[in-house]
C-alpha cells in the first residue's frame, strides 16, 4: 500500500512542472468565462446571459457557419494532401533526405504567419504570379479574384495547417507492418486495392487525430482570415477581434471566445471517441 502511495506521489511530482506551466492558461480561460457572464460590457460586475443571447444575432451566426465551413473544408483538403506526403516520408530511408523533407514540411510552422500571408498576397493577387501566368498563357481575359474571399482564406488555412496533419498520419503509417502489403501483393491485389483495403483502414486513428487537430487549429485562426479575407470573410476569430476593437464589447468577445472554445472541445471529444471506437473495432477484427 505504501508503495502504491509512493508511486502516485512520484507521478504527481513529475506532473507538477506541467501543471504549474498550464495553470496560467487555465486561469485565463476561467477569467474569460467569468467575464462572459458579466452584466457590464467592460468590467466584471453582476451576472447576465445577455452576452450569449446576443450571439444569436444572424450576423454572428453567419460567422459561426462560415468558420465551421472553412475549418471542415481545410481539414478535408489537408488530409487528402497529407496522406501521400506521409507515405513518401515513411518510404524514405536515408537520414539526410528524411531531414530535408521534414524541414520542408515544418517550414510553414517556422515562418511567421504575417510573412506567409503576405507571400500569398503576392501569389494570389490580381497582379500576382498565378494571374500573371494564366494571362500570359491566354487562359484568362482578366485577372481572377483569388484574394479577400473564401478561396484565399482556404488556401492560407491549408498551407499553415498541413504539417499538423502530416505527422499524426506519419506515426500511424510507420506502425503499419510491411508484411500486410506484401501478403496483399502476393495474392494479386493491385496497389490501389491494397491502399484502399489495408492501408487506409489502418490509418484511421492517425486520420482522426490529424482531422481533430487541423479542425481545432483552423476554427480558431485569426491572422490568415484577416489578412487573406479582409473584411469580406468574417470568421469567428475576426468577429471576436472586432468586438474587442473597435467595438470595445469585451463581454461579448469573452462570450464568443467561450463559444469557440466549446466548439473546439466538442470536436476534439468527438474525434477522441471516434478514434477509440475505431481502435476497438480494429482490435475486434
PDB file of C-alpha atoms in Angstrom:
ATOM      1  CA  UNK A   1       0.000   0.000   0.000  1.00  0.00           C
ATOM      2  CA  UNK A   2       2.834   2.342   0.863  1.00  0.00           C
ATOM      3  CA  UNK A   3       4.456   1.530  -2.467  1.00  0.00           C
ATOM      4  CA  UNK A   4       1.192   2.415  -4.228  1.00  0.00           C
ATOM      5  CA  UNK A   5       1.004   5.776  -2.459  1.00  0.00           C
ATOM      6  CA  UNK A   6       4.682   6.489  -3.089  1.00  0.00           C
ATOM      7  CA  UNK A   7       4.181   5.700  -6.786  1.00  0.00           C
ATOM      8  CA  UNK A   8       1.243   8.075  -7.012  1.00  0.00           C
ATOM      9  CA  UNK A   9       3.256  10.736  -5.184  1.00  0.00           C
ATOM     10  CA  UNK A  10       6.141  10.270  -7.610  1.00  0.00           C
ATOM     11  CA  UNK A  11       3.812  10.659 -10.593  1.00  0.00           C
ATOM     12  CA  UNK A  12       2.263  13.776  -9.053  1.00  0.00           C
ATOM     13  CA  UNK A  13       5.699  15.320  -8.555  1.00  0.00           C
ATOM     14  CA  UNK A  14       6.648  14.526 -12.139  1.00  0.00           C
ATOM     15  CA  UNK A  15       3.439  16.160 -13.389  1.00  0.00           C
ATOM     16  CA  UNK A  16       3.867  19.216 -11.151  1.00  0.00           C
ATOM     17  CA  UNK A  17       6.006  21.264 -13.624  1.00  0.00           C
ATOM     18  CA  UNK A  18       3.450  20.729 -16.396  1.00  0.00           C
ATOM     19  CA  UNK A  19       0.610  21.695 -14.050  1.00  0.00           C
ATOM     20  CA  UNK A  20       2.424  24.864 -12.984  1.00  0.00           C
ATOM     21  CA  UNK A  21       3.104  25.727 -16.626  1.00  0.00           C
ATOM     22  CA  UNK A  22      -0.521  25.201 -17.711  1.00  0.00           C
ATOM     23  CA  UNK A  23      -2.096  26.837 -14.652  1.00  0.00           C
ATOM     24  CA  UNK A  24      -1.913  30.430 -16.020  1.00  0.00           C
ATOM     25  CA  UNK A  25      -3.732  29.329 -19.180  1.00  0.00           C
ATOM     26  CA  UNK A  26      -6.500  27.675 -17.155  1.00  0.00           C
ATOM     27  CA  UNK A  27      -6.790  30.804 -15.022  1.00  0.00           C
ATOM     28  CA  UNK A  28      -7.046  32.931 -18.182  1.00  0.00           C
ATOM     29  CA  UNK A  29      -9.838  30.698 -19.511  1.00  0.00           C
ATOM     30  CA  UNK A  30     -11.626  30.918 -16.156  1.00  0.00           C
ATOM     31  CA  UNK A  31     -11.308  34.713 -16.250  1.00  0.00           C
ATOM     32  CA  UNK A  32     -12.750  34.875 -19.770  1.00  0.00           C
ATOM     33  CA  UNK A  33     -15.567  32.519 -18.735  1.00  0.00           C
ATOM     34  CA  UNK A  34     -16.499  34.743 -15.791  1.00  0.00           C
ATOM     35  CA  UNK A  35     -16.297  37.850 -17.970  1.00  0.00           C
ATOM     36  CA  UNK A  36     -18.716  36.288 -20.456  1.00  0.00           C
ATOM     37  CA  UNK A  37     -21.423  36.195 -17.763  1.00  0.00           C
ATOM     38  CA  UNK A  38     -20.804  39.761 -16.597  1.00  0.00           C
ATOM     39  CA  UNK A  39     -23.665  42.248 -16.698  1.00  0.00           C
ATOM     40  CA  UNK A  40     -21.247  45.015 -17.711  1.00  0.00           C
ATOM     41  CA  UNK A  41     -19.559  45.363 -21.089  1.00  0.00           C
ATOM     42  CA  UNK A  42     -16.087  46.425 -19.965  1.00  0.00           C
ATOM     43  CA  UNK A  43     -15.970  45.232 -16.364  1.00  0.00           C
ATOM     44  CA  UNK A  44     -16.751  42.093 -14.364  1.00  0.00           C
ATOM     45  CA  UNK A  45     -19.834  43.015 -12.406  1.00  0.00           C
ATOM     46  CA  UNK A  46     -23.092  41.170 -11.832  1.00  0.00           C
ATOM     47  CA  UNK A  47     -24.385  38.163 -13.710  1.00  0.00           C
ATOM     48  CA  UNK A  48     -26.171  38.065 -17.045  1.00  0.00           C
ATOM     49  CA  UNK A  49     -26.782  35.757 -20.008  1.00  0.00           C
ATOM     50  CA  UNK A  50     -27.194  38.718 -22.320  1.00  0.00           C
ATOM     51  CA  UNK A  51     -23.802  38.231 -23.958  1.00  0.00           C
ATOM     52  CA  UNK A  52     -24.679  34.721 -25.047  1.00  0.00           C
ATOM     53  CA  UNK A  53     -28.154  35.749 -26.168  1.00  0.00           C
ATOM     54  CA  UNK A  54     -26.502  38.444 -28.258  1.00  0.00           C
ATOM     55  CA  UNK A  55     -24.564  35.743 -30.122  1.00  0.00           C
ATOM     56  CA  UNK A  56     -27.864  34.561 -31.618  1.00  0.00           C
ATOM     57  CA  UNK A  57     -27.705  37.583 -33.903  1.00  0.00           C
ATOM     58  CA  UNK A  58     -27.823  36.477 -37.579  1.00  0.00           C
ATOM     59  CA  UNK A  59     -24.527  38.263 -38.290  1.00  0.00           C
ATOM     60  CA  UNK A  60     -22.638  36.235 -35.688  1.00  0.00           C
ATOM     61  CA  UNK A  61     -24.405  33.006 -36.627  1.00  0.00           C
ATOM     62  CA  UNK A  62     -23.189  33.502 -40.188  1.00  0.00           C
ATOM     63  CA  UNK A  63     -19.671  33.856 -38.777  1.00  0.00           C
ATOM     64  CA  UNK A  64     -20.075  30.562 -36.912  1.00  0.00           C
ATOM     65  CA  UNK A  65     -21.334  28.753 -40.012  1.00  0.00           C
ATOM     66  CA  UNK A  66     -18.560  30.225 -42.171  1.00  0.00           C
ATOM     67  CA  UNK A  67     -15.918  29.270 -39.608  1.00  0.00           C
ATOM     68  CA  UNK A  68     -17.145  25.677 -39.419  1.00  0.00           C
ATOM     69  CA  UNK A  69     -17.360  25.504 -43.213  1.00  0.00           C
ATOM     70  CA  UNK A  70     -13.804  26.740 -43.808  1.00  0.00           C
ATOM     71  CA  UNK A  71     -12.412  24.607 -40.970  1.00  0.00           C
ATOM     72  CA  UNK A  72     -14.140  21.482 -42.337  1.00  0.00           C
ATOM     73  CA  UNK A  73     -13.071  22.099 -45.959  1.00  0.00           C
ATOM     74  CA  UNK A  74      -9.486  22.852 -44.994  1.00  0.00           C
ATOM     75  CA  UNK A  75      -9.415  19.708 -42.831  1.00  0.00           C
ATOM     76  CA  UNK A  76     -10.551  17.502 -45.714  1.00  0.00           C
ATOM     77  CA  UNK A  77      -8.027  19.061 -48.113  1.00  0.00           C
ATOM     78  CA  UNK A  78      -5.215  18.736 -45.565  1.00  0.00           C
ATOM     79  CA  UNK A  79      -5.982  15.045 -45.057  1.00  0.00           C
ATOM     80  CA  UNK A  80      -6.021  14.382 -48.806  1.00  0.00           C
ATOM     81  CA  UNK A  81      -2.652  16.119 -49.209  1.00  0.00           C
ATOM     82  CA  UNK A  82      -1.109  14.736 -46.018  1.00  0.00           C
ATOM     83  CA  UNK A  83      -1.622  11.041 -46.784  1.00  0.00           C
ATOM     84  CA  UNK A  84       0.707  10.885 -49.858  1.00  0.00           C
ATOM     85  CA  UNK A  85       3.222  13.142 -48.114  1.00  0.00           C
ATOM     86  CA  UNK A  86       3.237  10.844 -45.075  1.00  0.00           C
ATOM     87  CA  UNK A  87       3.622   7.818 -47.341  1.00  0.00           C
ATOM     88  CA  UNK A  88       6.611   9.475 -49.018  1.00  0.00           C
ATOM     89  CA  UNK A  89       8.228  10.314 -45.677  1.00  0.00           C
ATOM     90  CA  UNK A  90       7.655   6.778 -44.401  1.00  0.00           C
ATOM     91  CA  UNK A  91       9.297   5.351 -47.538  1.00  0.00           C
ATOM     92  CA  UNK A  92      12.441   7.489 -47.204  1.00  0.00           C
ATOM     93  CA  UNK A  93      15.243   5.518 -45.559  1.00  0.00           C
ATOM     94  CA  UNK A  94      18.225   7.852 -45.933  1.00  0.00           C
ATOM     95  CA  UNK A  95      18.514  10.155 -42.878  1.00  0.00           C
ATOM     96  CA  UNK A  96      19.703  13.188 -44.859  1.00  0.00           C
ATOM     97  CA  UNK A  97      16.711  13.117 -47.207  1.00  0.00           C
ATOM     98  CA  UNK A  98      14.380  12.470 -44.286  1.00  0.00           C
ATOM     99  CA  UNK A  99      15.688  15.608 -42.545  1.00  0.00           C
ATOM    100  CA  UNK A 100      15.317  17.676 -45.729  1.00  0.00           C
ATOM    101  CA  UNK A 101      11.730  16.584 -46.314  1.00  0.00           C
ATOM    102  CA  UNK A 102      10.873  17.084 -42.630  1.00  0.00           C
ATOM    103  CA  UNK A 103      12.318  20.598 -42.736  1.00  0.00           C
ATOM    104  CA  UNK A 104      10.274  21.434 -45.831  1.00  0.00           C
ATOM    105  CA  UNK A 105       7.098  20.156 -44.177  1.00  0.00           C
ATOM    106  CA  UNK A 106       7.803  22.112 -40.997  1.00  0.00           C
ATOM    107  CA  UNK A 107       8.609  25.326 -42.862  1.00  0.00           C
ATOM    108  CA  UNK A 108       5.056  26.769 -42.532  1.00  0.00           C
ATOM    109  CA  UNK A 109       5.294  26.282 -38.753  1.00  0.00           C
ATOM    110  CA  UNK A 110       8.632  28.097 -38.623  1.00  0.00           C
ATOM    111  CA  UNK A 111       7.789  31.142 -40.752  1.00  0.00           C
ATOM    112  CA  UNK A 112       5.729  33.934 -39.253  1.00  0.00           C
ATOM    113  CA  UNK A 113       2.062  33.938 -40.282  1.00  0.00           C
ATOM    114  CA  UNK A 114       2.342  37.529 -41.451  1.00  0.00           C
ATOM    115  CA  UNK A 115       5.188  36.651 -43.807  1.00  0.00           C
ATOM    116  CA  UNK A 116       3.276  33.666 -45.163  1.00  0.00           C
ATOM    117  CA  UNK A 117       0.101  35.708 -45.652  1.00  0.00           C
ATOM    118  CA  UNK A 118       1.933  38.494 -47.473  1.00  0.00           C
ATOM    119  CA  UNK A 119       3.579  35.847 -49.637  1.00  0.00           C
ATOM    120  CA  UNK A 120       0.155  34.518 -50.613  1.00  0.00           C
ATOM    121  CA  UNK A 121      -0.954  38.061 -51.396  1.00  0.00           C
ATOM    122  CA  UNK A 122       1.895  38.266 -53.917  1.00  0.00           C
ATOM    123  CA  UNK A 123       0.907  34.885 -55.385  1.00  0.00           C
ATOM    124  CA  UNK A 124      -2.894  35.218 -55.415  1.00  0.00           C
ATOM    125  CA  UNK A 125      -3.271  38.972 -56.018  1.00  0.00           C
ATOM    126  CA  UNK A 126      -4.650  40.472 -59.244  1.00  0.00           C
ATOM    127  CA  UNK A 127      -1.066  41.196 -60.304  1.00  0.00           C
ATOM    128  CA  UNK A 128       0.274  38.056 -58.652  1.00  0.00           C
ATOM    129  CA  UNK A 129       2.066  35.048 -60.039  1.00  0.00           C
ATOM    130  CA  UNK A 130      -0.992  32.888 -60.728  1.00  0.00           C
ATOM    131  CA  UNK A 131      -2.948  35.554 -62.580  1.00  0.00           C
ATOM    132  CA  UNK A 132       0.175  36.626 -64.454  1.00  0.00           C
ATOM    133  CA  UNK A 133       0.888  33.106 -65.720  1.00  0.00           C
ATOM    134  CA  UNK A 134      -2.746  32.467 -66.690  1.00  0.00           C
ATOM    135  CA  UNK A 135      -2.959  35.784 -68.542  1.00  0.00           C
ATOM    136  CA  UNK A 136       0.265  35.127 -70.462  1.00  0.00           C
ATOM    137  CA  UNK A 137      -0.968  31.681 -71.447  1.00  0.00           C
ATOM    138  CA  UNK A 138      -4.170  33.210 -72.751  1.00  0.00           C
ATOM    139  CA  UNK A 139      -6.355  31.212 -70.386  1.00  0.00           C
ATOM    140  CA  UNK A 140      -7.844  34.371 -68.878  1.00  0.00           C
ATOM    141  CA  UNK A 141      -9.012  37.678 -70.287  1.00  0.00           C
ATOM    142  CA  UNK A 142      -8.771  39.456 -66.958  1.00  0.00           C
ATOM    143  CA  UNK A 143      -7.403  38.619 -63.506  1.00  0.00           C
ATOM    144  CA  UNK A 144      -9.409  36.279 -61.293  1.00  0.00           C
ATOM    145  CA  UNK A 145     -10.236  37.429 -57.771  1.00  0.00           C
ATOM    146  CA  UNK A 146      -8.419  34.974 -55.509  1.00  0.00           C
ATOM    147  CA  UNK A 147      -7.891  37.313 -52.569  1.00  0.00           C
ATOM    148  CA  UNK A 148     -10.274  38.734 -49.970  1.00  0.00           C
ATOM    149  CA  UNK A 149     -12.695  35.858 -50.436  1.00  0.00           C
ATOM    150  CA  UNK A 150     -13.132  32.319 -49.152  1.00  0.00           C
ATOM    151  CA  UNK A 151     -10.733  30.890 -51.740  1.00  0.00           C
ATOM    152  CA  UNK A 152      -7.777  32.906 -50.480  1.00  0.00           C
ATOM    153  CA  UNK A 153      -8.572  32.119 -46.844  1.00  0.00           C
ATOM    154  CA  UNK A 154      -8.941  28.413 -47.617  1.00  0.00           C
ATOM    155  CA  UNK A 155      -5.558  28.315 -49.369  1.00  0.00           C
ATOM    156  CA  UNK A 156      -3.885  30.009 -46.411  1.00  0.00           C
ATOM    157  CA  UNK A 157      -5.532  27.708 -43.865  1.00  0.00           C
ATOM    158  CA  UNK A 158      -4.483  24.583 -45.765  1.00  0.00           C
ATOM    159  CA  UNK A 159      -0.898  25.755 -46.140  1.00  0.00           C
ATOM    160  CA  UNK A 160      -0.452  26.663 -42.472  1.00  0.00           C
ATOM    161  CA  UNK A 161      -2.177  23.560 -41.071  1.00  0.00           C
ATOM    162  CA  UNK A 162      -0.759  20.900 -43.405  1.00  0.00           C
ATOM    163  CA  UNK A 163       2.176  19.973 -41.101  1.00  0.00           C
ATOM    164  CA  UNK A 164      -0.290  19.351 -38.280  1.00  0.00           C
ATOM    165  CA  UNK A 165      -1.942  16.692 -40.445  1.00  0.00           C
ATOM    166  CA  UNK A 166       1.204  15.071 -41.829  1.00  0.00           C
ATOM    167  CA  UNK A 167       2.900  13.952 -38.622  1.00  0.00           C
ATOM    168  CA  UNK A 168      -0.040  12.178 -36.888  1.00  0.00           C
ATOM    169  CA  UNK A 169      -0.661  10.281 -40.127  1.00  0.00           C
ATOM    170  CA  UNK A 170       3.075   9.560 -40.427  1.00  0.00           C
ATOM    171  CA  UNK A 171       3.035   7.978 -36.957  1.00  0.00           C
ATOM    172  CA  UNK A 172       0.217   5.636 -37.982  1.00  0.00           C
ATOM    173  CA  UNK A 173       1.915   4.944 -41.318  1.00  0.00           C
ATOM    174  CA  UNK A 174       5.135   3.793 -39.659  1.00  0.00           C
ATOM    175  CA  UNK A 175       3.170   1.485 -37.366  1.00  0.00           C
ATOM    176  CA  UNK A 176       1.775  -0.465 -40.340  1.00  0.00           C
ATOM    177  CA  UNK A 177       3.724  -3.668 -40.915  1.00  0.00           C
ATOM    178  CA  UNK A 178       5.045  -4.157 -44.416  1.00  0.00           C
ATOM    179  CA  UNK A 179       4.022  -7.805 -44.216  1.00  0.00           C
ATOM    180  CA  UNK A 180       0.393  -6.808 -44.760  1.00  0.00           C
ATOM    181  CA  UNK A 181       1.192  -5.136 -48.063  1.00  0.00           C
ATOM    182  CA  UNK A 182       3.495  -7.969 -49.116  1.00  0.00           C
ATOM    183  CA  UNK A 183       0.760 -10.509 -48.415  1.00  0.00           C
ATOM    184  CA  UNK A 184      -1.745  -8.410 -50.344  1.00  0.00           C
ATOM    185  CA  UNK A 185       0.606  -8.155 -53.335  1.00  0.00           C
ATOM    186  CA  UNK A 186       1.312 -11.892 -53.271  1.00  0.00           C
ATOM    187  CA  UNK A 187      -2.437 -12.518 -53.508  1.00  0.00           C
ATOM    188  CA  UNK A 188      -2.629 -10.420 -56.664  1.00  0.00           C
ATOM    189  CA  UNK A 189      -4.065  -7.202 -55.231  1.00  0.00           C
ATOM    190  CA  UNK A 190      -3.230  -4.027 -57.113  1.00  0.00           C
ATOM    191  CA  UNK A 191      -1.531  -1.150 -55.242  1.00  0.00           C
ATOM    192  CA  UNK A 192      -4.734   0.912 -55.199  1.00  0.00           C
ATOM    193  CA  UNK A 193      -6.714  -2.034 -53.790  1.00  0.00           C
ATOM    194  CA  UNK A 194      -4.067  -2.594 -51.088  1.00  0.00           C
ATOM    195  CA  UNK A 195      -4.185   1.070 -50.180  1.00  0.00           C
ATOM    196  CA  UNK A 196      -7.992   1.101 -50.009  1.00  0.00           C
ATOM    197  CA  UNK A 197      -8.491  -2.175 -48.137  1.00  0.00           C
ATOM    198  CA  UNK A 198      -5.379  -2.328 -45.927  1.00  0.00           C
ATOM    199  CA  UNK A 199      -3.503   0.946 -45.569  1.00  0.00           C
ATOM    200  CA  UNK A 200      -6.447   3.304 -45.266  1.00  0.00           C
ATOM    201  CA  UNK A 201      -8.319   1.327 -42.550  1.00  0.00           C
ATOM    202  CA  UNK A 202      -5.112   1.035 -40.502  1.00  0.00           C
ATOM    203  CA  UNK A 203      -4.599   4.786 -40.830  1.00  0.00           C
ATOM    204  CA  UNK A 204      -7.949   5.616 -39.224  1.00  0.00           C
ATOM    205  CA  UNK A 205      -6.562   6.592 -35.778  1.00  0.00           C
ATOM    206  CA  UNK A 206      -3.977   8.879 -37.378  1.00  0.00           C
ATOM    207  CA  UNK A 207      -6.540  10.371 -39.759  1.00  0.00           C
ATOM    208  CA  UNK A 208      -8.990  11.086 -36.942  1.00  0.00           C
ATOM    209  CA  UNK A 209      -6.269  12.612 -34.775  1.00  0.00           C
ATOM    210  CA  UNK A 210      -4.979  14.759 -37.635  1.00  0.00           C
ATOM    211  CA  UNK A 211      -8.500  15.879 -38.531  1.00  0.00           C
ATOM    212  CA  UNK A 212      -9.253  16.954 -34.960  1.00  0.00           C
ATOM    213  CA  UNK A 213      -6.016  18.939 -34.659  1.00  0.00           C
ATOM    214  CA  UNK A 214      -6.399  20.683 -38.024  1.00  0.00           C
ATOM    215  CA  UNK A 215     -10.064  21.482 -37.430  1.00  0.00           C
ATOM    216  CA  UNK A 216      -9.378  22.971 -33.987  1.00  0.00           C
ATOM    217  CA  UNK A 217      -6.404  24.965 -35.316  1.00  0.00           C
ATOM    218  CA  UNK A 218      -8.261  26.413 -38.298  1.00  0.00           C
ATOM    219  CA  UNK A 219     -11.511  27.072 -36.426  1.00  0.00           C
ATOM    220  CA  UNK A 220      -9.628  29.436 -34.114  1.00  0.00           C
ATOM    221  CA  UNK A 221      -7.498  31.013 -36.868  1.00  0.00           C
ATOM    222  CA  UNK A 222      -7.331  34.793 -36.868  1.00  0.00           C
ATOM    223  CA  UNK A 223      -4.353  36.148 -38.825  1.00  0.00           C
ATOM    224  CA  UNK A 224      -4.988  34.207 -42.040  1.00  0.00           C
ATOM    225  CA  UNK A 225      -8.717  35.101 -42.362  1.00  0.00           C
ATOM    226  CA  UNK A 226      -7.973  38.730 -41.520  1.00  0.00           C
ATOM    227  CA  UNK A 227      -5.108  39.189 -43.983  1.00  0.00           C
ATOM    228  CA  UNK A 228      -6.303  36.992 -46.859  1.00  0.00           C
ATOM    229  CA  UNK A 229     -10.012  37.533 -46.361  1.00  0.00           C
ATOM    230  CA  UNK A 230     -10.082  41.154 -45.310  1.00  0.00           C
ATOM    231  CA  UNK A 231     -13.443  42.348 -44.063  1.00  0.00           C
ATOM    232  CA  UNK A 232     -15.303  40.157 -46.550  1.00  0.00           C
ATOM    233  CA  UNK A 233     -14.625  36.833 -44.772  1.00  0.00           C
ATOM    234  CA  UNK A 234     -15.965  37.294 -41.267  1.00  0.00           C
ATOM    235  CA  UNK A 235     -14.888  34.208 -39.336  1.00  0.00           C
ATOM    236  CA  UNK A 236     -15.305  33.855 -35.576  1.00  0.00           C
ATOM    237  CA  UNK A 237     -11.712  34.929 -34.980  1.00  0.00           C
ATOM    238  CA  UNK A 238     -12.200  38.128 -36.973  1.00  0.00           C
ATOM    239  CA  UNK A 239     -15.586  38.741 -35.303  1.00  0.00           C
ATOM    240  CA  UNK A 240     -14.045  38.407 -31.842  1.00  0.00           C
ATOM    241  CA  UNK A 241     -11.287  40.810 -32.843  1.00  0.00           C
ATOM    242  CA  UNK A 242     -13.876  43.355 -33.980  1.00  0.00           C
ATOM    243  CA  UNK A 243     -15.724  43.004 -30.678  1.00  0.00           C
ATOM    244  CA  UNK A 244     -12.561  43.833 -28.769  1.00  0.00           C
ATOM    245  CA  UNK A 245     -11.639  46.733 -31.066  1.00  0.00           C
ATOM    246  CA  UNK A 246     -13.160  48.987 -32.295  1.00  0.00           C
ATOM    247  CA  UNK A 247     -16.462  47.977 -30.637  1.00  0.00           C
ATOM    248  CA  UNK A 248     -14.927  47.555 -27.146  1.00  0.00           C
ATOM    249  CA  UNK A 249     -17.527  44.892 -26.345  1.00  0.00           C
ATOM    250  CA  UNK A 250     -15.256  42.871 -24.103  1.00  0.00           C
ATOM    251  CA  UNK A 251     -18.099  40.899 -22.558  1.00  0.00           C
ATOM    252  CA  UNK A 252     -19.396  39.886 -25.983  1.00  0.00           C
ATOM    253  CA  UNK A 253     -15.879  38.949 -27.098  1.00  0.00           C
ATOM    254  CA  UNK A 254     -15.494  36.802 -23.979  1.00  0.00           C
ATOM    255  CA  UNK A 255     -18.785  35.018 -24.697  1.00  0.00           C
ATOM    256  CA  UNK A 256     -17.782  34.470 -28.332  1.00  0.00           C
ATOM    257  CA  UNK A 257     -14.396  33.145 -27.207  1.00  0.00           C
ATOM    258  CA  UNK A 258     -16.005  30.711 -24.770  1.00  0.00           C
ATOM    259  CA  UNK A 259     -18.341  29.563 -27.547  1.00  0.00           C
ATOM    260  CA  UNK A 260     -15.379  28.970 -29.842  1.00  0.00           C
ATOM    261  CA  UNK A 261     -13.587  27.003 -27.107  1.00  0.00           C
ATOM    262  CA  UNK A 262     -16.720  24.907 -26.547  1.00  0.00           C
ATOM    263  CA  UNK A 263     -16.994  24.111 -30.266  1.00  0.00           C
ATOM    264  CA  UNK A 264     -13.316  23.143 -30.407  1.00  0.00           C
ATOM    265  CA  UNK A 265     -13.539  20.941 -27.303  1.00  0.00           C
ATOM    266  CA  UNK A 266     -16.667  19.244 -28.622  1.00  0.00           C
ATOM    267  CA  UNK A 267     -14.836  18.486 -31.865  1.00  0.00           C
ATOM    268  CA  UNK A 268     -11.811  17.074 -30.042  1.00  0.00           C
ATOM    269  CA  UNK A 269     -14.008  14.929 -27.772  1.00  0.00           C
ATOM    270  CA  UNK A 270     -15.894  13.566 -30.775  1.00  0.00           C
ATOM    271  CA  UNK A 271     -12.606  12.815 -32.557  1.00  0.00           C
ATOM    272  CA  UNK A 272     -11.261  11.031 -29.456  1.00  0.00           C
ATOM    273  CA  UNK A 273     -14.420   8.959 -29.198  1.00  0.00           C
ATOM    274  CA  UNK A 274     -14.248   8.022 -32.877  1.00  0.00           C
ATOM    275  CA  UNK A 275     -10.570   7.138 -32.568  1.00  0.00           C
ATOM    276  CA  UNK A 276     -11.265   4.906 -29.546  1.00  0.00           C
ATOM    277  CA  UNK A 277     -14.129   3.155 -31.260  1.00  0.00           C
ATOM    278  CA  UNK A 278     -12.040   2.691 -34.406  1.00  0.00           C
ATOM    279  CA  UNK A 279      -9.203   1.126 -32.390  1.00  0.00           C
ATOM    280  CA  UNK A 280     -11.613  -1.177 -30.577  1.00  0.00           C
ATOM    281  CA  UNK A 281     -13.206  -2.184 -33.869  1.00  0.00           C
ATOM    282  CA  UNK A 282      -9.834  -2.991 -35.399  1.00  0.00           C
ATOM    283  CA  UNK A 283      -8.876  -4.990 -32.308  1.00  0.00           C
ATOM    284  CA  UNK A 284     -12.113  -6.971 -32.515  1.00  0.00           C
ATOM    285  CA  UNK A 285     -11.362  -7.861 -36.112  1.00  0.00           C
TER     286      UNK A 285
END
